[in-house]
Short mmCIF file of C-alpha atoms in Angstrom, two decimals:
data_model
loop_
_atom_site.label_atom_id
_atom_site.label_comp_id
_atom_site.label_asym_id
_atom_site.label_seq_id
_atom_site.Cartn_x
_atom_site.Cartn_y
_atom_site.Cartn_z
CA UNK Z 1 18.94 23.34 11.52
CA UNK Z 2 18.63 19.63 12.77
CA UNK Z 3 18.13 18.50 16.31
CA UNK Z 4 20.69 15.33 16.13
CA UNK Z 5 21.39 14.91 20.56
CA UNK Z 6 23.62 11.65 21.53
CA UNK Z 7 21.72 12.51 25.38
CA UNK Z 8 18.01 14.47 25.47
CA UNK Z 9 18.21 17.63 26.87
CA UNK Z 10 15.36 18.87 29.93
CA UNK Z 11 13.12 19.74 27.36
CA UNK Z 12 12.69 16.78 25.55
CA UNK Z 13 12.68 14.28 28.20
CA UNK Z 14 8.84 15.06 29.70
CA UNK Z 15 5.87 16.30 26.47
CA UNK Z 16 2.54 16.10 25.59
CA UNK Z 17 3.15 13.90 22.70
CA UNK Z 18 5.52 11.71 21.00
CA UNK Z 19 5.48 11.38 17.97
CA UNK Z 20 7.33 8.40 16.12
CA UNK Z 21 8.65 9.07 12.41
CA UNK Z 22 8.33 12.52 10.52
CA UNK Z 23 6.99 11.68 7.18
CA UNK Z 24 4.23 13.03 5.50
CA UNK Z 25 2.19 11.83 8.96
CA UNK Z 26 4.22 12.68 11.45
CA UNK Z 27 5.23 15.72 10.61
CA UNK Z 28 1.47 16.52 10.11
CA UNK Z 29 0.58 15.38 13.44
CA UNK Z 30 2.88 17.39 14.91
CA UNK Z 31 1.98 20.74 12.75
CA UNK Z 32 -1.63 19.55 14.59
CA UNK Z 33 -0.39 19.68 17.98
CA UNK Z 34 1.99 22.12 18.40
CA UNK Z 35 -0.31 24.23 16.56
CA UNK Z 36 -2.87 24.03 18.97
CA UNK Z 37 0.21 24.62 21.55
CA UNK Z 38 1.05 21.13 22.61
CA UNK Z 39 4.50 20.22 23.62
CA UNK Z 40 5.32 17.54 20.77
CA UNK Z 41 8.96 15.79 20.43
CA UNK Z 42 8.89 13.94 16.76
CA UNK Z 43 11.90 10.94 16.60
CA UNK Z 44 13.12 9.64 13.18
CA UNK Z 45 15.79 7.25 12.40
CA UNK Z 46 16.64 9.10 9.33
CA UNK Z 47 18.47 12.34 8.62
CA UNK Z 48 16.34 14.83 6.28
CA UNK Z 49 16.72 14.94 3.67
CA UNK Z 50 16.64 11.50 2.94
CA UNK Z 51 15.21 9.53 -0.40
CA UNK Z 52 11.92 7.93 -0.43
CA UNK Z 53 10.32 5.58 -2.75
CA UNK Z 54 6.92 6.64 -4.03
CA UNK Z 55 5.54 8.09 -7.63
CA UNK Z 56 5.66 12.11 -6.33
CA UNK Z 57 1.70 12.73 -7.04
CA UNK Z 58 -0.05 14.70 -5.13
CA UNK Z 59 -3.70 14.13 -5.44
CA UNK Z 60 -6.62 17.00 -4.62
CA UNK Z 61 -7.28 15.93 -1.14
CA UNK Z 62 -3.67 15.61 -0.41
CA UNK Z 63 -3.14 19.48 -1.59
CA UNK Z 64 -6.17 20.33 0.25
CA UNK Z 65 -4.85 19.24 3.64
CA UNK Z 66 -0.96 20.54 2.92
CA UNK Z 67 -2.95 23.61 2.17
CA UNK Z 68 -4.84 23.53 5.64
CA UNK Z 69 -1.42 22.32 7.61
CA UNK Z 70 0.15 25.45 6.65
CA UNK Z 71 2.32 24.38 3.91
CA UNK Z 72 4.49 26.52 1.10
CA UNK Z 73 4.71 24.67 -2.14
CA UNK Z 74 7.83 27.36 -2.68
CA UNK Z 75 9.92 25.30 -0.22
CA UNK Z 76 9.94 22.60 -2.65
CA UNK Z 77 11.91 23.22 -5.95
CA UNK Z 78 10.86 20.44 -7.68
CA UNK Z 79 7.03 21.14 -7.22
CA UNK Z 80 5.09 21.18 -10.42
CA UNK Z 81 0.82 21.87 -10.76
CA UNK Z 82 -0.58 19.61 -13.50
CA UNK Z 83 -3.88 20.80 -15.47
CA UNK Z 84 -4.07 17.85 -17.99
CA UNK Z 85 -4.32 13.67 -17.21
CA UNK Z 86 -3.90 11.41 -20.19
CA UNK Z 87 -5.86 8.00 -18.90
CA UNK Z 88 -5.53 5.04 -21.31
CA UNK Z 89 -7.54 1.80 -20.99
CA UNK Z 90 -6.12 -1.63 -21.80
CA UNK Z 91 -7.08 -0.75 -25.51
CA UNK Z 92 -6.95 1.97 -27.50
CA UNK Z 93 -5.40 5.47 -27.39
CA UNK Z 94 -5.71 8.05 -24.24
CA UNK Z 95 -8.11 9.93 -23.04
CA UNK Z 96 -7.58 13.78 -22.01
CA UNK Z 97 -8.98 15.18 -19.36
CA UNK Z 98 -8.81 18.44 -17.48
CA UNK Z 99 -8.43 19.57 -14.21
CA UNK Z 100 -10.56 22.50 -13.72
CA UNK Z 101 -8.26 25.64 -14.52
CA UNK Z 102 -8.84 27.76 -10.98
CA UNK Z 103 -9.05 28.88 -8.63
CA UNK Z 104 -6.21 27.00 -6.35
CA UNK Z 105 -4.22 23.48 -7.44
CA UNK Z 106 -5.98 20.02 -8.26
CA UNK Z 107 -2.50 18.13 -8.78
CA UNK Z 108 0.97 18.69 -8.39
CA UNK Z 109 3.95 16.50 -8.59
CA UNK Z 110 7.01 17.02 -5.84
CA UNK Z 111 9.63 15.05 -5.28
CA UNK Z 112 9.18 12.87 -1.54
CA UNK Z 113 12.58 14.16 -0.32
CA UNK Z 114 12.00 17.65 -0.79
CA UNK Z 115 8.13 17.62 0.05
CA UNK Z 116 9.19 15.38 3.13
CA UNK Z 117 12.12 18.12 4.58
CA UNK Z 118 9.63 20.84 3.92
CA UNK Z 119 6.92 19.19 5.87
CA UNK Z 120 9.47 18.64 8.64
CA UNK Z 121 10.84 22.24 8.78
CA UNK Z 122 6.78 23.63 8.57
CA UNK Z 123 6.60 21.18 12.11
CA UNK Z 124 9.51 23.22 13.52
CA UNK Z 125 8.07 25.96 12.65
CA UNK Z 126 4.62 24.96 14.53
CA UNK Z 127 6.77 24.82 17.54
CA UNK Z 128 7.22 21.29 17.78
CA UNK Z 129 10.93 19.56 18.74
CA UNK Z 130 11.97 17.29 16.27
CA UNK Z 131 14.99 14.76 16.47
CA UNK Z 132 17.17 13.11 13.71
CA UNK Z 133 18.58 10.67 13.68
CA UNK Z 134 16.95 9.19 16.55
CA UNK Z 135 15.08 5.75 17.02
CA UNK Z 136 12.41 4.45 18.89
CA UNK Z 137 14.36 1.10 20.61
CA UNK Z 138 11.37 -0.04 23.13
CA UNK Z 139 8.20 0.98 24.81
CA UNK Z 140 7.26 1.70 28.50
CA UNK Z 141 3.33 2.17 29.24
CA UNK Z 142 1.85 2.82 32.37
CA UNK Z 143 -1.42 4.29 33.59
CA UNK Z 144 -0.63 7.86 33.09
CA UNK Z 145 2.21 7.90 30.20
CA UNK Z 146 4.27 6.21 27.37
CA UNK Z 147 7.79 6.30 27.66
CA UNK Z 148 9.86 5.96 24.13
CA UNK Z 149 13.09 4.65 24.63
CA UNK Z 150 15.78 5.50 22.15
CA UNK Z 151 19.80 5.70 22.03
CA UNK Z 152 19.59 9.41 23.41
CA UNK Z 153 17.70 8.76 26.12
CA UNK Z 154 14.22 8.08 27.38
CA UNK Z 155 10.89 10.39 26.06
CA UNK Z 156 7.68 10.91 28.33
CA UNK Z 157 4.29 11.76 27.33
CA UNK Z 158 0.95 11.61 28.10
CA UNK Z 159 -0.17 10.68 24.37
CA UNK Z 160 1.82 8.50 21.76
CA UNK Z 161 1.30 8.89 17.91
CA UNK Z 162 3.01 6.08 15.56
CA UNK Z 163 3.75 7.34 12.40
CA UNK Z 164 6.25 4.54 11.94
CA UNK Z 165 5.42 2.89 8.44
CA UNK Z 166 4.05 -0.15 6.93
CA UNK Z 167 6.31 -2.44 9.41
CA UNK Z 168 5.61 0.23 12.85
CA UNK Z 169 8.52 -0.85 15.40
CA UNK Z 170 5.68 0.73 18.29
CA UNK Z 171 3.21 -2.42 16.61
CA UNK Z 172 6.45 -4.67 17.04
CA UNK Z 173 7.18 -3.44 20.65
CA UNK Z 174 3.26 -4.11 21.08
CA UNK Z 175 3.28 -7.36 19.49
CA UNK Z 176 0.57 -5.70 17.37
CA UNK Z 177 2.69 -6.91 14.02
CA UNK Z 178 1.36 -8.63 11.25
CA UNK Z 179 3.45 -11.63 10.29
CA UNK Z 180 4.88 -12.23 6.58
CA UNK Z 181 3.02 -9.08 5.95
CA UNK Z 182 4.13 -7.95 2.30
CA UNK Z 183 1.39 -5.43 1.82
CA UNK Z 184 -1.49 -4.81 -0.97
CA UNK Z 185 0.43 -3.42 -3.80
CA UNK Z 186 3.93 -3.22 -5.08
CA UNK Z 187 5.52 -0.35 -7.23
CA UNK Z 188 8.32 0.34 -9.00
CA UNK Z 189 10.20 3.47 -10.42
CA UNK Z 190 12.81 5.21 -11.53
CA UNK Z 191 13.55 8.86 -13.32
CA UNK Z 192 13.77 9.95 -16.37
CA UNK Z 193 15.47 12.75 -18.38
CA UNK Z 194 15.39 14.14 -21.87
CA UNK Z 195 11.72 12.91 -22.09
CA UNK Z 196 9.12 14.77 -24.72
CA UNK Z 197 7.54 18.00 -24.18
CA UNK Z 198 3.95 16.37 -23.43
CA UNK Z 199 5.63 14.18 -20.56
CA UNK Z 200 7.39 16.78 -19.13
CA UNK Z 201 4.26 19.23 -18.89
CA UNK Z 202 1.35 16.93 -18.22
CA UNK Z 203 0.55 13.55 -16.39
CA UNK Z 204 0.04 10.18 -18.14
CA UNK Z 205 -1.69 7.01 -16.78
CA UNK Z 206 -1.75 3.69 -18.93
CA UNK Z 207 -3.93 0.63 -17.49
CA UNK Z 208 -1.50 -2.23 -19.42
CA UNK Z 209 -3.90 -5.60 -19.39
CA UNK Z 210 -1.61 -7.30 -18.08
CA UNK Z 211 -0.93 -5.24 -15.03
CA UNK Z 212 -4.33 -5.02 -14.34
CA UNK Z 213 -5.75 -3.66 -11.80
CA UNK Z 214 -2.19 -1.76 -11.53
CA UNK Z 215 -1.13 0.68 -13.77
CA UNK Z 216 1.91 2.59 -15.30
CA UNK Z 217 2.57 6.27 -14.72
CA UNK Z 218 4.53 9.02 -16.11
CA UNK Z 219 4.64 12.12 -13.36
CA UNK Z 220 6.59 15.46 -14.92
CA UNK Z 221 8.69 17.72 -12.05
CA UNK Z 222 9.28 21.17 -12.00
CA UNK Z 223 13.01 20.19 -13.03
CA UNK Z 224 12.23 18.56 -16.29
CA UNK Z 225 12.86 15.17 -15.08
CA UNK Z 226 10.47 12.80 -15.20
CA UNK Z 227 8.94 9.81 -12.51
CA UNK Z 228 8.18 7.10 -14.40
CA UNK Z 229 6.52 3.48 -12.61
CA UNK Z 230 4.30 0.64 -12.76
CA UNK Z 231 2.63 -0.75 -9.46
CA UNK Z 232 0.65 -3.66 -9.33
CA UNK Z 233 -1.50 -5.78 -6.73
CA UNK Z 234 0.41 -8.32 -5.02
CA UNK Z 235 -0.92 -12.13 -5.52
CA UNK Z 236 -2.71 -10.69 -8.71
CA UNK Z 237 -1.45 -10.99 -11.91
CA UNK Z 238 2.68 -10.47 -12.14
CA UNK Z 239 4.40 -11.59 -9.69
CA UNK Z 240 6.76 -9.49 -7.25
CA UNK Z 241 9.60 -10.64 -8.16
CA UNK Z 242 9.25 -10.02 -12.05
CA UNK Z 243 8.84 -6.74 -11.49
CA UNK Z 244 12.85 -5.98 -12.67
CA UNK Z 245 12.63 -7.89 -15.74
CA UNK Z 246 9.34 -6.68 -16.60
CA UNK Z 247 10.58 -2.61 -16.56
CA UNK Z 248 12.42 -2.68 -20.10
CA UNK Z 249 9.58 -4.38 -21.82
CA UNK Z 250 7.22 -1.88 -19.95
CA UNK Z 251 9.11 0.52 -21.23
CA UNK Z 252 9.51 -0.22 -24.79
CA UNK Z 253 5.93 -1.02 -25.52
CA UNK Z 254 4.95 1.24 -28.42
CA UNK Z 255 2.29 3.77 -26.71
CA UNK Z 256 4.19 4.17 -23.49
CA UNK Z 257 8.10 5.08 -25.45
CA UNK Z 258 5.86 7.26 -28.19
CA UNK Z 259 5.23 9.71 -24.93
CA UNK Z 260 8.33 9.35 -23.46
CA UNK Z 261 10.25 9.96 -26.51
CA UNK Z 262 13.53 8.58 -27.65
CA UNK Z 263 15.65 10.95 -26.24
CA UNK Z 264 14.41 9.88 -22.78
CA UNK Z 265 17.19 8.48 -20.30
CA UNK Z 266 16.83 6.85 -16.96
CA UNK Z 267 18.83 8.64 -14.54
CA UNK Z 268 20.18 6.98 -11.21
CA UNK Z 269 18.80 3.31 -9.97
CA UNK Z 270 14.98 1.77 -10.06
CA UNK Z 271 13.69 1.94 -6.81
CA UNK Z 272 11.04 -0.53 -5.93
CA UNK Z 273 8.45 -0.45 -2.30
CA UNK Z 274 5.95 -2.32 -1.10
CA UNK Z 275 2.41 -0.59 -0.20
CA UNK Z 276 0.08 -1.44 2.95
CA UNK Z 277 -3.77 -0.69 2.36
CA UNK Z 278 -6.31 -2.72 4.32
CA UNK Z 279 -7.10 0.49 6.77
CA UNK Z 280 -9.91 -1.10 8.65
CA UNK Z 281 -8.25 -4.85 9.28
CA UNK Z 282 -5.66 -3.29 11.82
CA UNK Z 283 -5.95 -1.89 15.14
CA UNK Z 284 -6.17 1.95 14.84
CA UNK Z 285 -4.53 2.43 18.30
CA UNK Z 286 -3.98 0.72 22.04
CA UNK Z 287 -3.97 2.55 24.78
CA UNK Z 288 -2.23 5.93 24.74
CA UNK Z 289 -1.23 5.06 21.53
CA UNK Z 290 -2.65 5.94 17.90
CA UNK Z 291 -1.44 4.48 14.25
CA UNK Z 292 -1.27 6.72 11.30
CA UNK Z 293 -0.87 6.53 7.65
CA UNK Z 294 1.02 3.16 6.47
CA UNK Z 295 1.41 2.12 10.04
CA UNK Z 296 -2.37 2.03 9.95
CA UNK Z 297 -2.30 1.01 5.89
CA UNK Z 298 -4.29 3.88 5.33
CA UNK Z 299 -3.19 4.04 1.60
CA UNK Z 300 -5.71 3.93 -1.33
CA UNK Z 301 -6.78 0.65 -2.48
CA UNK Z 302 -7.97 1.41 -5.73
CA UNK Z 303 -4.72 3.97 -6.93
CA UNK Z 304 -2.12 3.21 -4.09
CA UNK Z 305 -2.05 6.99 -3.04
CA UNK Z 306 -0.99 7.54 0.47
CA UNK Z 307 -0.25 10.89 1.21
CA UNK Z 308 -3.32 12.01 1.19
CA UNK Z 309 -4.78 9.74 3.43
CA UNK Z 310 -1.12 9.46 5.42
CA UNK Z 311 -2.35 13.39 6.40
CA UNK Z 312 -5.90 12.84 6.92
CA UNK Z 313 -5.57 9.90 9.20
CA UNK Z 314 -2.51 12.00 11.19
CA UNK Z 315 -5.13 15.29 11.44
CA UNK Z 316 -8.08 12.92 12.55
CA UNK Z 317 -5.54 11.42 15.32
CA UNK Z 318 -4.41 14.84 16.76
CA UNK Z 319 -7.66 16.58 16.56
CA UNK Z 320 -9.06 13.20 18.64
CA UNK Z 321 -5.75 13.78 21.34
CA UNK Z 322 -6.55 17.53 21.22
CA UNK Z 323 -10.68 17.70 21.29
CA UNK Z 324 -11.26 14.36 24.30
CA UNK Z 325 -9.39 15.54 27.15
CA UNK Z 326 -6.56 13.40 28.83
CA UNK Z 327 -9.01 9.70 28.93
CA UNK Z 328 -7.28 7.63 26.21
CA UNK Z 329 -9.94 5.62 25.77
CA UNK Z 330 -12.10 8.48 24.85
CA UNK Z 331 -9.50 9.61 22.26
CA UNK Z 332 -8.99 6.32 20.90
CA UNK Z 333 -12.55 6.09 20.59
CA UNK Z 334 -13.01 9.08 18.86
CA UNK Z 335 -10.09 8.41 16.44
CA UNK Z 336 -11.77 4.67 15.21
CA UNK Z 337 -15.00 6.32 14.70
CA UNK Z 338 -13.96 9.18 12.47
CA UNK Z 339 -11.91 6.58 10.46
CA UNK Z 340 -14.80 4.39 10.11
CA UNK Z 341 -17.35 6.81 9.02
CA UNK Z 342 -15.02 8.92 6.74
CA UNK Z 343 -12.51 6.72 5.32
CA UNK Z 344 -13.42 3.39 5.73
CA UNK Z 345 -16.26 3.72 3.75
CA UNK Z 346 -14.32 5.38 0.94
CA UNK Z 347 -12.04 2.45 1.04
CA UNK Z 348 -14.39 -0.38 0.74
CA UNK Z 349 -15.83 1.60 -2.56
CA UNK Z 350 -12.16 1.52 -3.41
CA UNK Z 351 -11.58 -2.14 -3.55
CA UNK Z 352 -14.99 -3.05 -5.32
CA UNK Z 353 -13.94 -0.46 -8.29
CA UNK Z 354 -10.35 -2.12 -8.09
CA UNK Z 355 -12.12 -5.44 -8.66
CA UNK Z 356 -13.41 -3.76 -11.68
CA UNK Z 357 -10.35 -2.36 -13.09
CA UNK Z 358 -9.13 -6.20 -12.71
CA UNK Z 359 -10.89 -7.25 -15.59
CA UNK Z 360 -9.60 -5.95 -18.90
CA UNK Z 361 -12.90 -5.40 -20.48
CA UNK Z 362 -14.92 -3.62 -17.91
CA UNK Z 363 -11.61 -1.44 -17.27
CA UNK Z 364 -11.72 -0.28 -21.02
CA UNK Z 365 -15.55 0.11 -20.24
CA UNK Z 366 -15.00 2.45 -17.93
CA UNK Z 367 -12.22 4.44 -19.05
CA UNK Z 368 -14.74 4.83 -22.34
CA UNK Z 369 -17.70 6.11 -20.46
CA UNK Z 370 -16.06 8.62 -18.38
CA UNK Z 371 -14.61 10.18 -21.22
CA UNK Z 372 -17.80 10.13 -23.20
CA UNK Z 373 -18.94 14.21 -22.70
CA UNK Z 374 -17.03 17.35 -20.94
CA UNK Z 375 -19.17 16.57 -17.57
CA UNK Z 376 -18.07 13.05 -17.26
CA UNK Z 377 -14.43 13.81 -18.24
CA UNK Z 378 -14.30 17.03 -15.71
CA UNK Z 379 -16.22 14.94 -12.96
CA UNK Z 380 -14.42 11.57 -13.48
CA UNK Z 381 -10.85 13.01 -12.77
CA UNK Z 382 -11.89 15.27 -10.12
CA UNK Z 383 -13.77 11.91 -8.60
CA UNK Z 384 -10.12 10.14 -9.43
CA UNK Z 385 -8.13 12.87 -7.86
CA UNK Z 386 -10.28 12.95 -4.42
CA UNK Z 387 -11.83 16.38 -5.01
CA UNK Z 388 -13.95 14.95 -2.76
CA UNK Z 389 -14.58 11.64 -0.94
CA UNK Z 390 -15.06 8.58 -2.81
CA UNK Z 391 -18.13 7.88 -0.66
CA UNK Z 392 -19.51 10.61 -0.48
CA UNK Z 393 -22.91 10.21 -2.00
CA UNK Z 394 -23.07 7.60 1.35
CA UNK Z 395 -21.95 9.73 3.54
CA UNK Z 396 -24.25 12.56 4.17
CA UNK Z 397 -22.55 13.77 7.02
CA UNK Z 398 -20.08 14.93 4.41
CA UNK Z 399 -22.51 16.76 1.99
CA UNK Z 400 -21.77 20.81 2.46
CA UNK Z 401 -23.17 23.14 -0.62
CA UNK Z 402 -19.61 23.27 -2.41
CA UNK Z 403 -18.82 19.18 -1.94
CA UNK Z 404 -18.47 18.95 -5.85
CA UNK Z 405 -17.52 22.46 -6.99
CA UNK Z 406 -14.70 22.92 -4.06
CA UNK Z 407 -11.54 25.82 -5.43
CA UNK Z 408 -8.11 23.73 -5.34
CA UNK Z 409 -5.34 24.00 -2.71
CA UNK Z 410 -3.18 27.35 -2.39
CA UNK Z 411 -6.25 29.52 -3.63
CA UNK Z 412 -6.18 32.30 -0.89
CA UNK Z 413 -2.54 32.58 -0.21
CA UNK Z 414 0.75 30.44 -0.93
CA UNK Z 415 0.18 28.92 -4.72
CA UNK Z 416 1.13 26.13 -6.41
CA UNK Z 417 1.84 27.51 -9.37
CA UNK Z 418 5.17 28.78 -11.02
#
């Protein structure tokens, strides 16, 4: 049941934190916190659930960390594991690769409604108070607290996590906002139904040369339907705004329909969303006050994931409130350097192999040679999935004897499989 107050009652008026937005990072902050048994009030604007744009994957490190939040892929009807990844270069057929076959779940596809009002109902069932409906209108900080104003009333807490998006209202209120901002990368998509058996039981990628170093998709739910999308980097290549009349010829181009079938349909509208991902050129927090996920453009440069790293950076910002004490500047502290040795450095890998997928030839190049024996198929799409950080082989820190031969998500208990 939803917690939709006109006025805040006693209990959420005075908390530990506040937490502003319940996506995919907000509702796993406040899984985090309340967790650990902090009082946590979570505000949203929206009612769940509510539609979001975004291409449904669910990479590796995303499962891994839904996995460690708590999380029951049965809660989400249209959840569907996926073994096999069909990767095509600008030229030339696809390449099949395979996830490894157990234990646990490498990839899964879910719908962003239904994963996001099952990630919000998991953070009620942490404990933690979370109101629809509800949003942030200004900011009060002082020495000792942050007070969210909203329509129902006014919030206190000691701690403040933004969880607000690409365009945070808390960075507004801050005048922390990037102007003209229009993000990295654009994407665009839209279901399908009716598609063939292979697209509705295994996931395609296509890298088209002229959508380099974006990419079209083809994502099967547990339903039948299928997401189908192209995203591309903005000022590179096609332009924004030919995005629309760019989807039918996308569409009908001969390897991309011969998978979809002709008895595929689109069903409902195109949805199209702009995605941040320059985590390191913002501030990460100020004051009391922590950015997660887009409102820290924590997505993927390279693929344009984001929940993943929407989950990491919202664990890494609670376990920095909950490990530091009450000194914010200790916290905030903590928070920037875990970002900076962990995914920073994962990130700036990210771009330079983006750079490479740019070009058509060295994209083909690469596609070729990681498809070249069962160990560089099997290691390429575990690399490509996060199985583990991109970095890694940099980052010591993160070596552990089972780095590269880790089980999937949902191994010891709920599963992702159906």
């Amino acid at each position: 049941m939803s917690d939709r107050p006109h006025t805040l009652d006693h209990q959420c008026r005075r908390c530990d934190v506040v937490v502003v937005g319940a996506g995919p990072a907000g509702a796993a902050a406040a899984i985090t916190l309340a967790s650990a048994g902090a009082e946590v009030v979570v505000i949203d604007r929206a009612t769940f659930p509510r539609t979001k744009c975004c291409g449904d994957g669910l990479t590796t490190g995303a499962l891994r960390l839904l996995d460690r939040l708590g999380f029951d892929p049965s809660k989400v009807p249209s959840w569907r594991p996926v073994r096999t990844v069909h990767i095509a270069g600008p030229k030339g057929t696809s390449i099949r690769f395979e996830l490894p076959y157990g234990p646990g779940t490498f990839a899964a596809i879910a719908r962003r409604s239904e994963l996001d009002h099952a990630l919000v109902q998991r953070a009620r069932g942490a404990g933690a108070r979370v109101l629809e409906g509800v949003a942030l209108t200004d900011l009060s900080v002082t020495a000792t607290s942050v007070r969210a104003h909203t329509a129902a009333g006014v919030i206190e807490a000691r701690h403040f996590v933004a969880a607000d998006g690409m365009w945070s209202p808390t960075r507004k209120l801050l005048s922390l906002g990037s102007e003209g901002y229009r993000g990295e990368w654009h994407a665009f998509r839209q279901y399908f139904t009716g598609a063939s058996t292979p697209a509705r039981e295994e996931l395609f990628v296509w890298f088209e040369k002229d959508l380099l170093p974006g990419y079209v998709w083809s994502f099967p739910l547990a339903d039948g339907t299928v997401n189908v999308g192209f995203g591309i980097q903005r000022d590179r290549g096609i332009p924004v705004q030919a995005m629309k009349q760019l989807w039918s010829d996308i569409l009908s181009r001969p390897r991309i329909a011969a998978v979809l079938g002709d008895a595929a349909r689109a069903e409902g509208r195109h949805l199209a969303w702009p995605i941040p991902a320059r985590l390191g050129d913002l501030p990460v927090g100020h004051g009391r006050i922590l950015f997660v996920g887009d409102a820290v453009a924590a997505t993927d440069p390279m693929t344009g994931e984001g929940i993943g790293q929407a989950l990491e950076t919202a664990i890494g910002a609670s376990e920095a409130i909950l490990g530091h004490g009450p000194e914010p500047d200790r916290i905030l502290d903590a928070y920037d350097r875990r970002l900076r040795r962990t995914m920073q450095r994962d990130h700036r890998l990210a771009r330079t192999l983006s750079n490479t997928l740019a070009r058509p030839a060295l994209a083909q190049a690469s596609i070729r040679v990681a498809g070249l024996t069962g160990w560089t198929r099997r290691n390429f799409v575990r690399w490509l999935f996060e199985d583990y950080p991109r970095a890694v082989l940099a980052t010591p820190a993160r070596w552990h004897p089972q780095v590269f031969n880790q089980p999937g998500a949902f191994a010891g208990g709920a599963t992702g499989d159906r």
